[in-house]
């Protein structure tokens, strides 16, 4: 063997060895699958359980982003500035932490379906699993992450030292983060940003609202952006069992509980691959029996009893669990509320959803409708702000004529005002966003049931609604 050949061979062997070491390091840090995040306690599982086992947002990167890009945050602080709730785990409710290659976070149902309230500015916040995430500004969260991915500081030289100040990385982990993971994450986020460009062409959703189905339609299913605005409030997910057989979603798009829940997990898990069906079934079993939140202030029983009579006469047929119209749709022309959400559920979207057939994901029962759902009002107090677009801050406002409802108010506060039966909405400040009812999709007109009742009747009705 010539000397030259020998050298080549030796180098070759060295290279193969090095590659296989790096290769196993790569495999270890990019593809190995740890145990999925599953918890025995049903509530913990709802808050932190995984619905799929596939790579998520790198956990180390997550922990340093607010400190590396503080100027890109809407106000100073950590992830809680987006209304996320951190119970001290190092990551918020609504995320599962597990290792698929690298430790990472993946969102679950509790992100948008767990809320909080305070009985006063100084009281401790109370977490209510299943309640609407009234303080969550999911669009602002996306905007921040995308802005960071485009920032010159989003590079390994900056991010890695910040990560290493908190975590001890092995040498192979460090190499993988520096040369593969962080650059890939940056690139992926910038690609995702292009897929989510439609979001910036819409009125901002603000706190407690999101255009979840345009995200599904455009960013996940790749349908053309039809320019519609589908921004809506997050509804609560409690008492799902009592809704069995009723239509669900603001537009009453389907009446199969399982199909509707699966339709929600599909975009979260970005399709069927890696779906953890048993884990998902445990979440839905929890929601099936989850009781609605109880009003945390005093209720005058006598006043409420009088109010019940008014409720039975004017509201119960559409809103009580035993009402003959509950869980059915009232035409938009009748209820008169903002029509934008209905336009978003286009024929093309329904057809595309119905064409999905990768068991258990199939949605044959979905439909387009011309109206809004007569929703059960369990936990009514915690459903504020009211209507599908969250355009009416308090129950008192909903029982007022359209012209008397606030034209501009502020969403995002967790401080509850029992008198108006809604969250504090007159004060701007960090953690709140302005809601302007003159903007497309934000109209507060319609649903004038009860507005002509006498002041006494309204007072009594309000007291009764607190008992629901
Ligand atoms: C990014 C936020 C977000 C996440 C995460 C999310 N949802 Fe939702 N969900 C919404 C929004 C917004 C609506 C209201 C839109 C509508 O009614 O069509 C909604 C509505 C629903 C409804 C209809 C409720 C009713 O009473 O009409 C169900 C059921 C539901 N979600 C289940 C789930 C489940 C199950 C998960 C987890 C697999 C989940 N959602 C995760 C945002 C979210
Ligand atoms: C004819 C049926 C009908 C009657 C009667 C009716 N509502 Fe409604 N209600 C609806 C519909 C439909 C919606 C959803 C409208 C939307 O979101 O655009 C709704 C929404 C609501 C909401 C908002 C729920 C949420 O989560 O935001 C409240 C609160 C409410 N109604 C209270 C009442 C009260 C109180 C009465 C009696 C004074 C009443 N409704 C009478 C059909 C009705």
Coordinates of C-alpha atoms and ligand atoms in Angstrom, one line a residue:
X1 CA 0.0 0.0 0.0
X2 CA 1.5 3.3 -1.0
X3 CA 2.1 5.8 1.8
X4 CA -0.4 8.2 0.3
X5 CA -3.1 5.6 0.3
X6 CA -2.3 4.7 3.9
X7 CA -2.7 8.3 5.0
X8 CA -6.0 8.5 3.2
X9 CA -7.2 5.3 4.8
X10 CA -6.2 6.4 8.2
X11 CA -7.9 9.8 7.7
X12 CA -10.9 7.9 6.3
X13 CA -11.1 5.8 9.4
X14 CA -10.7 8.8 11.6
X15 CA -13.4 10.6 9.7
X16 CA -15.8 7.7 9.9
X17 CA -15.1 7.4 13.6
X18 CA -15.6 11.1 14.2
X19 CA -18.7 11.1 12.1
X20 CA -20.2 8.2 13.9
X21 CA -19.5 9.9 17.2
X22 CA -21.0 13.1 16.0
X23 CA -23.7 11.0 14.4
X24 CA -24.7 9.3 17.6
X25 CA -24.4 12.7 19.4
X26 CA -26.7 14.1 16.7
X27 CA -29.1 11.2 17.0
X28 CA -29.0 11.5 20.8
X29 CA -29.6 15.2 20.8
X30 CA -32.0 15.5 17.9
X31 CA -34.0 12.3 17.7
X32 CA -34.0 10.2 20.9
X33 CA -37.5 10.0 22.4
X34 CA -37.8 10.4 26.2
X35 CA -41.0 9.3 28.0
X36 CA -44.0 11.5 27.1
X37 CA -45.2 14.0 29.7
X38 CA -48.0 12.1 31.3
X39 CA -49.3 12.8 34.8
X40 CA -51.4 10.7 37.2
X41 CA -53.4 13.6 38.5
X42 CA -56.0 14.6 35.9
X43 CA -55.7 18.3 36.5
X44 CA -51.9 18.2 36.3
X45 CA -52.2 16.2 33.1
X46 CA -54.6 18.7 31.6
X47 CA -52.2 21.6 32.5
X48 CA -48.9 19.9 31.6
X49 CA -49.6 16.7 29.8
X50 CA -48.4 16.0 26.2
X51 CA -50.8 15.3 23.4
X52 CA -48.1 14.3 20.9
X53 CA -44.6 13.1 21.0
X54 CA -42.6 15.2 18.4
X55 CA -40.0 17.9 18.6
X56 CA -41.2 21.1 20.3
X57 CA -39.8 24.5 21.2
X58 CA -36.3 23.9 22.7
X59 CA -36.7 24.3 26.5
X60 CA -33.3 25.9 27.1
X61 CA -33.9 28.4 24.4
X62 CA -37.3 29.2 25.9
X63 CA -35.9 30.0 29.3
X64 CA -33.4 32.6 27.9
X65 CA -35.5 34.3 25.2
X66 CA -37.1 37.0 27.4
X67 CA -33.7 38.0 28.8
X68 CA -31.9 38.0 25.5
X69 CA -34.6 40.0 23.7
X70 CA -36.1 42.2 26.5
X71 CA -36.6 45.1 24.1
X72 CA -38.9 43.0 21.9
X73 CA -41.3 42.2 24.7
X74 CA -44.5 44.4 25.0
X75 CA -43.6 45.2 28.7
X76 CA -40.6 44.1 30.8
X77 CA -40.8 40.6 32.4
X78 CA -40.8 37.0 31.4
X79 CA -43.3 34.9 29.5
X80 CA -46.0 36.0 31.9
X81 CA -46.2 39.3 30.0
X82 CA -48.2 37.4 27.4
X83 CA -50.7 36.3 30.1
X84 CA -49.2 32.9 30.5
X85 CA -49.5 31.4 33.9
X86 CA -46.4 30.1 35.6
X87 CA -47.0 28.1 38.8
X88 CA -43.2 27.9 39.4
X89 CA -42.3 25.0 37.2
X90 CA -40.1 27.1 35.0
X91 CA -42.6 26.9 32.1
X92 CA -46.3 28.0 31.9
X93 CA -49.5 26.1 32.2
X94 CA -50.5 24.9 28.7
X95 CA -47.2 23.4 27.8
X96 CA -45.9 19.8 28.1
X97 CA -42.2 19.4 28.7
X98 CA -40.6 16.3 27.3
X99 CA -37.5 15.2 25.4
X100 CA -37.7 14.4 21.7
X101 CA -34.1 14.8 20.9
X102 CA -33.8 17.8 23.1
X103 CA -35.9 18.9 26.1
X104 CA -38.7 20.9 24.6
X105 CA -42.1 22.5 25.2
X106 CA -45.3 21.7 23.2
X107 CA -48.6 23.5 23.7
X108 CA -51.7 21.7 24.9
X109 CA -55.4 22.6 25.5
X110 CA -54.8 24.4 28.8
X111 CA -52.9 27.2 27.1
X112 CA -56.1 28.8 25.8
X113 CA -58.5 27.1 28.1
X114 CA -57.3 27.9 31.6
X115 CA -57.9 31.3 33.1
X116 CA -57.4 33.2 36.3
X117 CA -59.2 35.8 38.4
X118 CA -58.6 38.0 41.4
X119 CA -61.3 39.2 43.7
X120 CA -59.4 42.5 44.2
X121 CA -56.2 44.2 43.0
X122 CA -54.4 42.9 46.1
X123 CA -55.9 39.4 46.2
X124 CA -54.0 36.4 45.1
X125 CA -54.9 35.2 41.6
X126 CA -57.0 32.0 41.5
X127 CA -56.3 29.6 38.6
X128 CA -59.4 28.1 37.0
X129 CA -58.6 25.1 34.8
X130 CA -61.0 24.9 31.8
X131 CA -61.8 28.7 32.0
X132 CA -61.2 31.0 29.0
X133 CA -57.6 32.3 29.1
X134 CA -58.7 35.9 29.3
X135 CA -55.3 37.3 29.8
X136 CA -53.5 35.4 27.1
X137 CA -52.2 37.4 24.2
X138 CA -51.3 34.6 21.9
X139 CA -50.8 36.8 18.9
X140 CA -48.4 39.1 20.7
X141 CA -46.5 35.9 21.8
X142 CA -46.2 34.8 18.2
X143 CA -45.1 38.3 17.2
X144 CA -42.3 38.3 19.8
X145 CA -41.0 34.9 18.9
X146 CA -40.9 35.8 15.2
X147 CA -39.2 39.2 15.9
X148 CA -36.6 37.4 18.0
X149 CA -35.9 34.9 15.2
X150 CA -35.2 37.8 12.8
X151 CA -33.1 39.7 15.3
X152 CA -29.3 39.8 14.8
X153 CA -29.0 38.5 18.3
X154 CA -30.6 35.2 17.3
X155 CA -27.3 33.4 16.8
X156 CA -25.4 30.8 18.7
X157 CA -22.7 33.2 19.9
X158 CA -25.3 35.1 21.9
X159 CA -27.8 32.4 22.8
X160 CA -25.5 29.7 23.8
X161 CA -23.7 31.7 26.6
X162 CA -27.1 32.7 27.9
X163 CA -28.2 29.1 27.9
X164 CA -24.9 27.9 29.5
X165 CA -25.3 30.5 32.3
X166 CA -28.3 28.4 33.4
X167 CA -27.7 24.9 32.3
X168 CA -24.7 22.6 32.2
X169 CA -24.4 21.3 28.6
X170 CA -22.2 18.3 27.7
X171 CA -19.6 19.0 25.0
X172 CA -21.6 17.1 22.4
X173 CA -24.8 18.9 23.4
X174 CA -23.0 22.3 23.1
X175 CA -21.9 21.3 19.6
X176 CA -25.3 20.3 18.5
X177 CA -26.9 23.4 19.9
X178 CA -24.3 25.7 18.3
X179 CA -24.1 24.2 14.9
X180 CA -27.4 22.4 14.3
X181 CA -30.2 23.1 16.7
X182 CA -30.2 26.9 17.3
X183 CA -29.6 27.7 13.5
X184 CA -32.3 25.2 12.5
X185 CA -34.8 26.7 15.0
X186 CA -34.1 30.2 13.8
X187 CA -34.7 29.1 10.2
X188 CA -37.8 27.1 11.1
X189 CA -39.3 30.1 12.9
X190 CA -38.6 32.4 10.0
X191 CA -40.4 29.9 7.7
X192 CA -43.3 29.6 10.1
X193 CA -43.5 33.4 10.2
X194 CA -44.0 33.5 6.4
X195 CA -46.8 30.9 6.9
X196 CA -48.3 33.2 9.6
X197 CA -47.9 36.5 7.6
X198 CA -51.7 36.7 7.3
X199 CA -51.9 37.4 11.0
X200 CA -50.3 40.9 10.6
X201 CA -52.9 41.9 8.0
X202 CA -55.8 41.4 10.5
X203 CA -56.9 43.6 13.4
X204 CA -54.8 42.6 16.4
X205 CA -56.6 40.0 18.5
X206 CA -55.4 41.3 21.9
X207 CA -55.9 39.5 25.2
X208 CA -58.2 36.5 25.6
X209 CA -58.9 36.2 21.8
X210 CA -57.4 34.5 18.8
X211 CA -58.1 33.7 15.2
X212 CA -57.6 30.0 15.8
X213 CA -59.3 28.8 12.7
X214 CA -57.6 31.0 10.2
X215 CA -54.4 29.7 11.7
X216 CA -55.7 26.2 11.1
X217 CA -57.0 27.0 7.6
X218 CA -54.0 29.0 6.3
X219 CA -50.9 28.1 8.4
X220 CA -51.7 24.4 9.1
X221 CA -53.8 23.2 6.1
X222 CA -52.2 25.6 3.6
X223 CA -55.4 26.9 2.1
X224 CA -55.4 30.3 0.4
X225 CA -55.8 33.4 2.6
X226 CA -59.4 34.5 1.9
X227 CA -59.0 37.7 3.9
X228 CA -61.7 36.8 6.5
X229 CA -61.4 37.7 10.2
X230 CA -62.3 34.9 12.6
X231 CA -61.0 36.3 15.8
X232 CA -63.0 35.0 18.8
X233 CA -63.0 34.6 22.5
X234 CA -61.8 31.4 24.1
X235 CA -64.8 29.5 25.4
X236 CA -64.6 27.5 28.6
X237 CA -64.2 23.7 28.3
X238 CA -65.9 22.6 31.5
X239 CA -69.0 20.5 31.7
X240 CA -68.3 18.9 28.3
X241 CA -70.4 15.9 29.3
X242 CA -73.5 18.1 29.7
X243 CA -72.9 19.3 26.1
X244 CA -72.9 15.8 24.6
X245 CA -75.1 15.8 21.5
X246 CA -75.3 19.7 21.3
X247 CA -73.6 21.7 18.7
X248 CA -70.3 23.2 19.8
X249 CA -68.1 26.1 18.7
X250 CA -69.4 29.7 18.4
X251 CA -70.9 28.9 15.0
X252 CA -72.2 25.5 16.0
X253 CA -70.0 23.8 13.4
X254 CA -70.3 20.2 14.8
X255 CA -72.2 18.2 17.3
X256 CA -69.8 15.4 18.0
X257 CA -67.8 16.1 21.2
X258 CA -65.0 13.7 20.2
X259 CA -64.8 15.1 16.7
X260 CA -64.7 18.7 18.0
X261 CA -62.0 17.9 20.5
X262 CA -60.0 16.0 17.8
X263 CA -60.4 19.0 15.5
X264 CA -58.7 21.1 18.2
X265 CA -55.7 18.8 18.7
X266 CA -55.0 18.4 15.0
X267 CA -53.5 21.8 14.5
X268 CA -51.8 21.7 17.9
X269 CA -50.0 18.5 17.0
X270 CA -49.6 19.7 13.4
X271 CA -51.4 16.6 12.0
X272 CA -51.6 13.0 13.1
X273 CA -47.9 12.0 13.4
X274 CA -46.8 11.3 17.0
X275 CA -50.4 11.8 18.3
X276 CA -50.8 10.4 21.8
X277 CA -54.4 9.2 21.7
X278 CA -54.6 7.8 25.2
X279 CA -53.1 10.9 26.7
X280 CA -55.6 13.0 24.8
X281 CA -58.5 10.7 25.9
X282 CA -57.4 11.4 29.5
X283 CA -57.7 15.1 28.9
X284 CA -61.1 14.9 27.4
X285 CA -62.3 12.5 30.2
X286 CA -61.2 15.2 32.7
X287 CA -63.1 17.9 30.8
X288 CA -66.2 15.7 30.5
X289 CA -66.8 16.0 34.3
X290 CA -65.1 19.3 35.1
X291 CA -67.5 21.5 37.0
X292 CA -67.8 25.1 36.0
X293 CA -66.3 27.8 38.2
X294 CA -68.3 29.0 41.1
X295 CA -68.9 32.8 41.6
X296 CA -66.4 33.9 44.3
X297 CA -68.5 36.7 45.8
X298 CA -71.6 36.8 47.9
X299 CA -74.9 36.2 46.1
X300 CA -78.2 37.4 47.5
X301 CA -80.5 34.4 47.4
X302 CA -83.8 36.2 47.5
X303 CA -82.8 38.6 44.7
X304 CA -81.5 35.6 42.7
X305 CA -84.8 33.7 43.2
X306 CA -86.7 36.6 41.7
X307 CA -84.2 36.8 38.9
X308 CA -84.6 33.1 38.1
X309 CA -88.2 33.9 37.0
X310 CA -87.0 36.5 34.6
X311 CA -84.3 34.1 33.3
X312 CA -86.9 31.4 32.7
X313 CA -89.0 33.8 30.7
X314 CA -86.4 35.6 28.6
X315 CA -83.2 33.5 28.5
X316 CA -83.6 29.8 29.5
X317 CA -85.0 28.4 26.2
X318 CA -81.7 29.3 24.5
X319 CA -79.3 29.0 27.4
X320 CA -80.4 26.5 30.1
X321 CA -79.2 22.9 29.7
X322 CA -82.8 21.8 29.4
X323 CA -83.8 24.7 27.1
X324 CA -85.4 23.6 23.8
X325 CA -83.0 25.7 21.7
X326 CA -79.8 25.3 23.7
X327 CA -76.9 23.9 21.7
X328 CA -78.6 25.0 18.5
X329 CA -77.8 27.9 16.2
X330 CA -79.7 31.2 16.1
X331 CA -79.4 32.8 12.7
X332 CA -77.1 35.9 12.6
X333 CA -79.9 37.8 11.0
X334 CA -81.9 37.2 14.2
X335 CA -79.3 37.5 16.9
X336 CA -77.6 40.4 15.1
X337 CA -74.1 40.0 16.4
X338 CA -70.9 40.6 14.3
X339 CA -70.9 38.3 11.2
X340 CA -67.2 38.2 10.5
X341 CA -66.6 34.9 12.3
X342 CA -69.2 33.1 10.2
X343 CA -67.5 34.2 6.9
X344 CA -64.2 32.8 8.2
X345 CA -65.8 29.3 8.2
X346 CA -65.7 29.2 4.4
X347 CA -67.1 26.4 2.3
X348 CA -63.5 25.6 1.2
X349 CA -62.4 25.2 4.8
X350 CA -65.2 22.9 5.7
X351 CA -64.6 20.8 2.5
X352 CA -60.9 20.6 3.3
X353 CA -61.6 19.6 6.9
X354 CA -64.0 16.9 5.7
X355 CA -61.4 15.5 3.4
X356 CA -59.1 14.7 6.3
X357 CA -59.1 11.0 6.9
X358 CA -56.3 9.7 9.0
X359 CA -58.0 7.9 11.9
X360 CA -58.8 8.9 14.6
X361 CA -58.8 12.3 12.7
X362 CA -61.9 12.5 10.5
X363 CA -64.5 15.2 10.7
X364 CA -67.5 14.1 8.6
X365 CA -70.0 15.9 10.8
X366 CA -68.7 19.4 10.3
X367 CA -70.8 22.1 8.7
X368 CA -71.0 25.8 7.9
X369 CA -73.8 27.7 9.5
X370 CA -75.4 31.1 9.2
X371 CA -75.6 31.9 12.9
X372 CA -74.3 31.6 16.4
X373 CA -74.7 29.0 19.0
X374 CA -77.1 29.3 21.9
X375 CA -74.4 28.5 24.4
X376 CA -75.1 27.0 27.8
X377 CA -74.3 29.7 30.4
X378 CA -72.6 27.5 33.1
X379 CA -69.9 29.5 34.8
X380 CA -71.4 32.6 33.0
X381 CA -69.5 35.0 35.2
X382 CA -66.1 33.7 34.1
X383 CA -67.1 33.7 30.4
X384 CA -66.7 37.6 30.4
X385 CA -66.1 39.5 28.2
X386 CA -69.2 38.4 26.4
X387 CA -70.3 37.3 22.9
X388 CA -68.2 35.2 20.5
X389 CA -65.9 38.1 19.7
X390 CA -65.7 39.2 23.4
X391 CA -67.0 42.7 22.5
X392 CA -69.1 43.3 25.6
X393 CA -67.1 43.6 28.8
X394 CA -69.7 43.0 31.5
X395 CA -73.1 41.3 31.9
X396 CA -74.6 44.7 32.9
X397 CA -73.4 46.0 29.5
X398 CA -74.9 43.0 27.7
X399 CA -78.3 43.8 29.3
X400 CA -77.9 47.4 28.2
X401 CA -79.1 48.8 24.8
X402 CA -76.4 48.5 22.1
X403 CA -75.6 52.3 22.2
X404 CA -75.0 52.2 25.9
X405 CA -72.4 49.4 25.7
X406 CA -68.7 50.6 25.9
X407 CA -67.4 51.5 22.5
X408 CA -63.8 51.2 23.7
X409 CA -62.6 49.2 26.7
X410 CA -59.6 47.2 27.9
X411 CA -59.2 43.5 28.0
X412 CA -56.7 41.3 29.9
X413 CA -57.2 42.3 33.5
X414 CA -57.8 39.4 35.9
X415 CA -59.4 41.6 38.5
X416 CA -63.1 40.8 38.7
X417 CA -65.9 43.3 39.3
X418 CA -68.9 41.5 40.7
X419 CA -71.2 44.5 40.3
X420 CA -71.0 44.6 36.5
X421 CA -70.2 40.9 36.3
X422 CA -67.1 41.1 34.3
X423 CA -63.4 41.8 34.5
X424 CA -62.1 45.3 35.1
X425 CA -62.1 46.9 31.7
X426 CA -61.9 50.7 32.2
X427 CA -58.3 50.9 33.0
X428 CA -55.4 50.6 30.5
X429 CA -52.1 49.3 31.6
X430 CA -49.5 46.6 31.2
X431 CA -51.1 43.2 30.5
X432 CA -54.2 44.8 28.8
X433 CA -55.1 45.7 25.3
X434 CA -57.5 48.2 24.0
X435 CA -60.7 46.8 22.4
X436 CA -62.2 49.1 19.8
X437 CA -65.7 48.0 18.8
X438 CA -65.5 50.0 15.5
X439 CA -62.8 47.7 14.1
X440 CA -63.8 44.9 11.7
X441 CA -64.9 41.8 13.5
X442 CA -65.2 43.7 16.8
X443 CA -68.8 45.0 16.7
X444 CA -70.7 44.9 19.9
X445 CA -74.2 45.1 18.4
X446 CA -76.9 42.5 18.5
X447 CA -78.1 40.1 21.2
X448 CA -80.6 42.6 22.6
X449 CA -82.5 40.0 24.7
X450 CA -83.3 41.5 28.1
X451 CA -82.3 45.1 27.3
X452 CA -85.8 46.4 27.7
X453 CA -86.3 44.8 31.2
X454 CA -86.9 47.2 34.1
X455 CA -83.9 48.2 36.2
X456 CA -85.3 45.9 39.0
X457 CA -85.7 43.0 36.7
X458 CA -82.2 43.4 35.4
X459 CA -80.7 43.6 38.9
X460 CA -82.5 40.4 39.9
X461 CA -81.6 38.6 36.7
X462 CA -77.9 39.6 37.2
X463 CA -78.0 38.1 40.6
X464 CA -79.4 34.9 39.3
X465 CA -76.8 34.7 36.5
X466 CA -74.1 34.7 39.2
X467 CA -75.5 31.4 40.4
X468 CA -74.9 29.6 37.1
Ligands
LIG1 C1 -54.3 28.6 20.6 C2 -55.5 28.5 21.5 C3 -56.2 27.2 21.6 C4 -55.8 26.0 22.0 C5 -54.4 25.6 22.4 C6 -56.9 25.2 22.1 N1 -58.1 25.9 21.8 FE1 -60.0 25.1 21.9 N2 -60.6 26.9 21.2 C7 -59.9 28.0 20.9 C8 -60.7 29.1 20.4 C9 -60.3 30.5 20.0 C10 -62.0 28.6 20.4 C11 -63.3 29.3 19.9 C12 -63.5 29.2 18.4 C13 -64.7 28.4 18.0 O1 -65.6 28.2 18.8 O2 -64.7 27.8 16.9 C14 -61.9 27.2 20.9 C15 -63.0 26.4 21.0 C16 -63.0 25.1 21.5 C17 -64.1 24.2 21.6 C18 -65.6 24.6 21.5 C19 -66.2 24.8 22.8 C20 -67.6 25.1 22.9 O3 -68.2 24.9 24.0 O4 -68.2 25.5 21.9 C21 -63.7 23.0 22.1 C22 -64.5 21.8 22.4 C23 -62.2 23.1 22.2 N3 -61.8 24.4 21.8 C24 -61.4 22.1 22.6 C25 -60.0 22.2 22.7 C26 -59.2 21.1 23.0 C27 -59.7 19.7 23.4 C28 -57.9 21.6 23.0 C29 -56.6 20.8 23.1 C30 -56.5 19.6 22.3 C31 -58.0 23.0 22.6 N4 -59.3 23.3 22.4 C32 -56.9 23.8 22.4 C33 -58.5 28.1 21.1 C34 -57.7 27.1 21.5
LIG2 C1 -83.0 33.3 20.8 C2 -82.0 32.7 21.6 C3 -81.4 33.6 22.8 C4 -82.1 34.2 23.8 C5 -83.5 34.2 24.1 C6 -81.0 34.7 24.7 N1 -79.8 34.5 24.1 FE1 -78.0 34.9 25.0 N2 -77.1 34.2 23.3 C7 -77.7 33.7 22.2 C8 -76.7 33.5 21.2 C9 -76.9 33.0 19.8 C10 -75.5 33.9 21.7 C11 -74.1 33.9 21.0 C12 -74.1 35.2 20.2 C13 -72.7 35.6 19.8 O1 -71.7 35.2 20.4 O2 -72.5 36.3 18.8 C14 -75.7 34.3 23.1 C15 -74.8 34.7 23.9 C16 -75.0 35.1 25.3 C17 -74.0 35.4 26.2 C18 -72.5 35.4 26.0 C19 -71.9 34.0 26.3 C20 -70.4 34.1 26.2 O3 -69.7 33.2 26.6 O4 -69.8 35.1 25.8 C21 -74.6 35.7 27.4 C22 -74.0 36.1 28.7 C23 -76.0 35.6 27.1 N3 -76.2 35.2 25.8 C24 -77.0 35.9 28.1 C25 -78.4 35.9 27.8 C26 -79.4 36.4 28.7 C27 -79.1 36.9 30.1 C28 -80.6 36.3 28.1 C29 -81.9 36.6 28.6 C30 -82.1 38.0 29.0 C31 -80.3 35.7 26.8 N4 -79.0 35.6 26.6 C32 -81.3 35.4 25.8 C33 -79.0 33.4 22.1 C34 -80.0 33.8 22.9

